[in-house]
Amino acid sequence: MKCSFWTCMVTVAFATKCISGWTGPGPVFPTRTSRPILAPYCCSKPASFVSQFPRRQTFAMAAGAATPKTNSDSLLISKMDRIGLLEEDVKLILASQSPRRREILDMMGLAGRYTVHPSPLDEEALQVELAKITPQLCPKEYTKTLAEEKAKAMAMTLVSQGQSSHETFFILGSDTIVDLNGSILNKPVDEKEAELMLTRLSGNLHEVHTGVALYQVSPAQPHETNPAEPILIKSYTDTARVRFTTLSKADIESYVKTGEPMDKAGSYGIQGIGGQFVEGIEGDFFVVMGLPMHSLSRTMSDALTLLD
């Protein structure tokens, strides 16, 4: 099939924009829990997984569209007293059992102001389905999709159980993946696999993508009997690039014996002992840890502004 010069140029420009920073495709690390290979050529999401709920246009508006005015320079710290456990407060739910994400929320000043409810989403089934439907889905869209689906599943649970009949909830979902030249490194299944992953990361540059999704569930209006449908306030992916130093076999074996790698994607924790391996990082440290603090602060601040 032939194409015109300008058609080819537009195609190349789109692909370049989609895979900015891409270092080339590669095989998925062969493990029982490996996520499917995600080739970088298309960032479109499968229709079956596009959220059926309306999105707030404040965060993705068409040119000239009229939207509520928000203070984009504001951070969550100035609105912290709006989130809490009192009846009049906005209730924040973390749809994750990750201790790192809880730690980051606590560091933001939200300790005691949120509850943890792991998402009921069957994540493994979703990963398999995504692999069947969209073998060309790029990693950034992949992790954002997982974050959205985690938060949406929790939001739908709230609605179905009637827990949002009198209160407003924010549901936060997130997902983090380690991307080594197109290979997605998940949590290791055993110490041998952890050693193999660290060997691959040794002396190399890799990317860490963290997807974030914030849903809102509001109480029913006076003339309605059921709560409003969940609204996807915003979803996005933040990326950081991490350069590992060259690790000796003794370094790798000693680190694996500490047990720290066993519950972490890529078999290392940057906030722990594994931080010794990092020569440099480009981007937000907290992206690698599991939740981008700065962008999340702005997102939640804007979401609270929309409630005014």
Protein backbone atom coordinates (compact mmCIF):
# COMPACT_ATOMS: atom_id res chain seq x y z
CA MET A 1 0.00 0.00 0.00
CA LYS A 2 1.45 3.36 -1.06
CA CYS A 3 0.99 6.62 0.81
CA SER A 4 1.72 10.24 0.02
CA PHE A 5 4.73 12.03 1.45
CA TRP A 6 2.58 14.09 3.87
CA THR A 7 0.59 11.05 5.00
CA CYS A 8 3.85 9.33 5.93
CA MET A 9 5.14 12.43 7.72
CA VAL A 10 1.96 12.72 9.83
CA THR A 11 2.18 9.03 10.71
CA VAL A 12 5.81 9.38 11.81
CA ALA A 13 5.01 12.51 13.85
CA PHE A 14 2.19 10.73 15.68
CA ALA A 15 4.33 7.71 16.45
CA THR A 16 7.16 9.93 17.68
CA LYS A 17 4.84 11.81 20.02
CA CYS A 18 3.39 8.58 21.39
CA ILE A 19 6.70 6.95 22.16
CA SER A 20 8.81 9.89 23.26
CA GLY A 21 11.68 8.43 25.20
CA TRP A 22 11.05 4.91 23.88
CA THR A 23 14.22 2.86 23.59
CA GLY A 24 12.83 0.08 21.46
CA PRO A 25 10.64 -2.98 21.93
CA GLY A 26 11.81 -6.08 23.69
CA PRO A 27 10.48 -9.36 25.02
CA VAL A 28 8.54 -9.58 28.24
CA PHE A 29 10.64 -10.95 31.07
CA PRO A 30 9.62 -14.63 31.07
CA THR A 31 7.83 -15.17 34.38
CA ARG A 32 4.55 -16.57 35.55
CA THR A 33 3.39 -13.09 36.47
CA SER A 34 4.85 -11.16 33.55
CA ARG A 35 2.61 -8.59 32.00
CA PRO A 36 2.08 -8.81 28.24
CA ILE A 37 4.52 -7.14 25.88
CA LEU A 38 3.41 -3.66 25.06
CA ALA A 39 4.72 -2.48 21.72
CA PRO A 40 5.01 1.30 21.47
CA TYR A 41 3.30 2.02 18.20
CA CYS A 42 -0.18 2.91 19.41
CA CYS A 43 -1.44 4.68 22.51
CA SER A 44 -5.15 4.30 21.84
CA LYS A 45 -7.20 2.51 24.47
CA PRO A 46 -9.48 -0.42 23.58
CA ALA A 47 -13.12 0.60 23.28
CA SER A 48 -14.20 -2.04 25.80
CA PHE A 49 -12.07 -0.45 28.49
CA VAL A 50 -12.77 3.22 27.81
CA SER A 51 -14.60 4.55 30.84
CA GLN A 52 -18.35 4.79 30.36
CA PHE A 53 -18.56 7.66 32.81
CA PRO A 54 -18.28 11.38 31.92
CA ARG A 55 -14.93 13.08 32.41
CA ARG A 56 -14.38 16.47 33.98
CA GLN A 57 -13.50 18.75 31.10
CA THR A 58 -11.35 21.01 33.25
CA PHE A 59 -8.39 18.70 32.69
CA ALA A 60 -8.81 17.92 28.99
CA MET A 61 -10.84 20.60 27.28
CA ALA A 62 -11.34 21.32 23.62
CA ALA A 63 -10.10 24.68 22.36
CA GLY A 64 -12.57 27.38 23.28
CA ALA A 65 -14.71 25.13 25.48
CA ALA A 66 -16.28 26.81 28.50
CA THR A 67 -15.24 25.14 31.75
CA PRO A 68 -15.29 26.09 35.44
CA LYS A 69 -12.41 28.28 36.48
CA THR A 70 -9.83 26.52 38.65
CA ASN A 71 -6.66 27.64 40.35
CA SER A 72 -4.07 25.56 38.54
CA ASP A 73 -1.32 26.99 40.74
CA SER A 74 -2.89 25.72 43.95
CA LEU A 75 -1.64 22.67 45.82
CA LEU A 76 -3.48 20.32 48.14
CA ILE A 77 -1.78 21.71 51.24
CA SER A 78 -3.99 24.81 51.13
CA LYS A 79 -7.15 22.66 51.07
CA MET A 80 -6.09 19.88 53.42
CA ASP A 81 -8.92 20.54 55.86
CA ARG A 82 -11.45 19.64 53.15
CA ILE A 83 -10.44 15.97 53.28
CA GLY A 84 -11.07 13.88 56.36
CA LEU A 85 -13.33 11.55 58.26
CA LEU A 86 -15.92 14.03 59.56
CA GLU A 87 -19.40 13.92 58.05
CA GLU A 88 -18.99 17.17 56.12
CA ASP A 89 -15.56 16.27 54.75
CA VAL A 90 -14.72 14.71 51.39
CA LYS A 91 -13.84 11.07 52.00
CA LEU A 92 -10.66 9.82 50.33
CA ILE A 93 -10.30 6.11 49.56
CA LEU A 94 -7.01 4.59 48.45
CA ALA A 95 -7.92 1.64 46.21
CA SER A 96 -4.58 -0.06 46.82
CA GLN A 97 -2.94 -2.16 49.50
CA SER A 98 0.55 -0.87 48.66
CA PRO A 99 2.37 0.24 51.82
CA ARG A 100 4.47 2.62 49.71
CA ARG A 101 1.40 4.49 48.50
CA ARG A 102 0.08 4.76 52.03
CA GLU A 103 3.44 6.12 53.11
CA ILE A 104 3.36 8.78 50.38
CA LEU A 105 -0.15 9.90 51.32
CA ASP A 106 0.96 10.13 54.95
CA MET A 107 3.96 12.20 53.88
CA MET A 108 1.57 14.57 52.10
CA GLY A 109 -0.12 15.28 55.43
CA LEU A 110 -3.10 12.99 54.83
CA ALA A 111 -2.38 10.54 57.66
CA GLY A 112 -5.69 9.73 59.35
CA ARG A 113 -7.63 11.50 56.60
CA TYR A 114 -8.19 8.54 54.25
CA THR A 115 -9.16 4.88 54.33
CA VAL A 116 -7.65 1.93 52.48
CA HIS A 117 -9.89 -0.41 50.49
CA PRO A 118 -8.05 -2.60 47.95
CA SER A 119 -9.83 -2.55 44.62
CA PRO A 120 -12.07 -5.56 43.89
CA LEU A 121 -10.76 -5.55 40.31
CA ASP A 122 -9.39 -8.84 39.00
CA GLU A 123 -6.14 -7.28 37.80
CA GLU A 124 -4.66 -10.43 36.26
CA ALA A 125 -7.80 -11.02 34.20
CA LEU A 126 -7.70 -7.43 32.96
CA GLN A 127 -4.04 -7.79 31.97
CA VAL A 128 -4.84 -10.89 29.94
CA GLU A 129 -7.78 -9.15 28.28
CA LEU A 130 -5.70 -6.10 27.42
CA ALA A 131 -3.08 -8.35 25.85
CA LYS A 132 -5.73 -9.97 23.63
CA ILE A 133 -7.45 -6.78 22.54
CA THR A 134 -4.57 -4.33 22.27
CA PRO A 135 -1.20 -5.97 21.68
CA GLN A 136 0.05 -2.56 20.50
CA LEU A 137 -0.96 -0.61 23.64
CA CYS A 138 1.98 1.49 24.83
CA PRO A 139 3.18 1.16 28.45
CA LYS A 140 2.03 4.63 29.55
CA GLU A 141 -1.54 3.99 28.39
CA TYR A 142 -1.40 0.47 29.81
CA THR A 143 -0.58 1.56 33.35
CA LYS A 144 -3.10 4.42 33.19
CA THR A 145 -5.80 1.98 32.10
CA LEU A 146 -5.05 -0.28 35.05
CA ALA A 147 -5.18 2.69 37.45
CA GLU A 148 -8.53 3.78 36.00
CA GLU A 149 -10.05 0.33 36.23
CA LYS A 150 -8.88 -0.16 39.82
CA ALA A 151 -10.44 3.12 40.92
CA LYS A 152 -13.61 2.59 38.88
CA ALA A 153 -14.20 -0.88 40.33
CA MET A 154 -13.96 0.57 43.85
CA ALA A 155 -16.25 3.47 42.91
CA MET A 156 -18.89 1.11 41.53
CA THR A 157 -18.71 -0.93 44.72
CA LEU A 158 -19.48 2.20 46.76
CA VAL A 159 -22.46 2.99 44.56
CA SER A 160 -23.83 -0.56 44.62
CA GLN A 161 -23.55 -0.74 48.41
CA GLY A 162 -25.20 2.65 48.87
CA GLN A 163 -22.28 4.02 50.89
CA SER A 164 -22.22 7.28 48.94
CA SER A 165 -25.86 8.24 49.55
CA HIS A 166 -24.97 11.16 51.83
CA GLU A 167 -21.26 11.79 51.33
CA THR A 168 -18.79 12.71 48.60
CA PHE A 169 -15.92 10.30 47.94
CA PHE A 170 -12.67 10.59 46.04
CA ILE A 171 -11.32 7.19 44.99
CA LEU A 172 -7.62 7.03 44.13
CA GLY A 173 -6.27 4.23 41.95
CA SER A 174 -2.67 3.73 40.86
CA ASP A 175 -0.41 1.27 39.08
CA THR A 176 3.37 1.20 38.62
CA ILE A 177 5.44 -0.71 36.07
CA VAL A 178 9.17 -1.01 35.41
CA ASP A 179 10.00 -0.78 31.71
CA LEU A 180 13.39 -2.01 30.48
CA ASN A 181 13.60 -1.45 26.73
CA GLY A 182 10.04 -2.66 26.26
CA SER A 183 10.23 -5.51 28.78
CA ILE A 184 7.85 -5.16 31.71
CA LEU A 185 9.43 -6.35 34.96
CA ASN A 186 6.90 -7.30 37.61
CA LYS A 187 7.30 -8.59 41.13
CA PRO A 188 9.61 -11.63 41.20
CA VAL A 189 8.11 -15.02 41.99
CA ASP A 190 11.24 -16.23 43.79
CA GLU A 191 14.80 -15.21 44.69
CA LYS A 192 16.27 -16.64 41.48
CA GLU A 193 13.98 -14.50 39.36
CA ALA A 194 14.80 -11.43 41.47
CA GLU A 195 18.50 -12.01 40.79
CA LEU A 196 17.86 -12.32 37.06
CA MET A 197 15.89 -9.06 37.00
CA LEU A 198 18.58 -7.17 38.89
CA THR A 199 21.20 -8.58 36.53
CA ARG A 200 19.26 -7.16 33.60
CA LEU A 201 18.87 -3.75 35.26
CA SER A 202 22.56 -3.61 36.22
CA GLY A 203 24.38 -0.79 34.43
CA ASN A 204 21.32 0.14 32.37
CA LEU A 205 18.79 2.94 32.08
CA HIS A 206 15.16 2.01 32.57
CA GLU A 207 11.83 3.80 32.89
CA VAL A 208 9.24 3.62 35.64
CA HIS A 209 5.66 4.52 34.72
CA THR A 210 3.05 5.24 37.40
CA GLY A 211 -0.57 5.62 36.33
CA VAL A 212 -2.96 7.63 38.49
CA ALA A 213 -6.75 7.85 38.36
CA LEU A 214 -9.06 9.90 40.60
CA TYR A 215 -12.78 9.17 40.60
CA GLN A 216 -15.52 11.08 42.38
CA VAL A 217 -18.73 9.59 43.77
CA SER A 218 -21.28 12.14 44.96
CA PRO A 219 -24.53 11.74 46.93
CA ALA A 220 -27.88 11.77 45.20
CA GLN A 221 -29.49 15.11 44.38
CA PRO A 222 -32.66 16.06 46.31
CA HIS A 223 -34.94 14.97 43.45
CA GLU A 224 -33.09 11.68 42.89
CA THR A 225 -33.12 8.42 44.82
CA ASN A 226 -29.80 6.97 43.66
CA PRO A 227 -26.26 8.38 43.98
CA ALA A 228 -24.75 10.02 40.92
CA GLU A 229 -22.67 7.81 38.64
CA PRO A 230 -18.92 7.88 39.36
CA ILE A 231 -17.03 10.59 37.48
CA LEU A 232 -13.45 10.19 36.30
CA ILE A 233 -11.97 13.50 37.42
CA LYS A 234 -8.55 12.90 35.92
CA SER A 235 -6.21 10.12 34.89
CA TYR A 236 -2.63 10.34 33.69
CA THR A 237 0.77 8.65 33.70
CA ASP A 238 3.97 10.10 35.13
CA THR A 239 7.33 8.68 34.05
CA ALA A 240 10.78 8.76 35.62
CA ARG A 241 14.04 7.45 34.16
CA VAL A 242 16.38 5.59 36.46
CA ARG A 243 20.02 4.67 35.85
CA PHE A 244 21.40 1.69 37.72
CA THR A 245 25.05 1.31 38.58
CA THR A 246 26.83 -1.88 37.55
CA LEU A 247 26.11 -4.49 40.21
CA SER A 248 28.41 -7.32 41.18
CA LYS A 249 27.07 -10.81 41.71
CA ALA A 250 27.77 -10.42 45.43
CA ASP A 251 25.77 -7.16 45.51
CA ILE A 252 22.79 -8.81 43.87
CA GLU A 253 22.83 -11.94 46.00
CA SER A 254 23.23 -9.97 49.23
CA TYR A 255 20.37 -7.63 48.34
CA VAL A 256 18.01 -10.45 47.43
CA LYS A 257 18.73 -12.12 50.78
CA THR A 258 17.38 -9.03 52.57
CA GLY A 259 13.93 -9.88 51.22
CA GLU A 260 13.29 -6.32 50.08
CA PRO A 261 12.97 -7.08 46.34
CA MET A 262 10.29 -9.73 46.70
CA ASP A 263 7.20 -7.49 46.73
CA LYS A 264 8.41 -4.84 44.31
CA ALA A 265 8.15 -4.42 40.55
CA GLY A 266 11.59 -4.72 39.02
CA SER A 267 12.90 -6.37 42.22
CA TYR A 268 14.09 -3.19 43.92
CA GLY A 269 12.86 -0.45 46.23
CA ILE A 270 14.33 2.98 45.59
CA GLN A 271 13.18 4.20 49.00
CA GLY A 272 15.02 1.37 50.77
CA ILE A 273 18.24 -0.59 50.49
CA GLY A 274 17.85 -0.69 46.71
CA GLY A 275 18.36 3.06 46.58
CA GLN A 276 22.10 2.34 46.75
CA PHE A 277 21.95 1.02 43.19
CA VAL A 278 20.61 4.25 41.68
CA GLU A 279 23.23 6.51 40.09
CA GLY A 280 20.69 9.06 38.96
CA ILE A 281 17.04 9.73 38.30
CA GLU A 282 15.31 12.01 35.82
CA GLY A 283 11.83 12.92 37.00
CA ASP A 284 9.86 12.61 40.23
CA PHE A 285 11.38 10.29 42.85
CA PHE A 286 7.88 9.46 44.07
CA VAL A 287 6.90 8.13 40.64
CA VAL A 288 9.41 5.34 41.22
CA MET A 289 8.20 4.85 44.77
CA GLY A 290 4.63 4.37 43.57
CA LEU A 291 2.65 7.64 43.61
CA PRO A 292 3.71 11.00 42.08
CA MET A 293 3.30 13.38 45.01
CA HIS A 294 3.49 16.73 43.21
CA SER A 295 1.10 16.01 40.33
CA LEU A 296 -1.30 14.23 42.69
CA SER A 297 -1.34 17.29 44.96
CA ARG A 298 -2.37 19.53 42.05
CA THR A 299 -4.94 17.04 40.81
CA MET A 300 -6.64 16.76 44.19
CA SER A 301 -6.52 20.53 44.71
CA ASP A 302 -8.28 21.12 41.38
CA ALA A 303 -10.83 18.40 42.18
CA LEU A 304 -11.70 20.12 45.47
CA THR A 305 -11.99 23.47 43.67
CA LEU A 306 -14.58 21.95 41.34
CA LEU A 307 -16.74 21.10 44.36
CA ASP A 308 -16.98 24.75 45.42
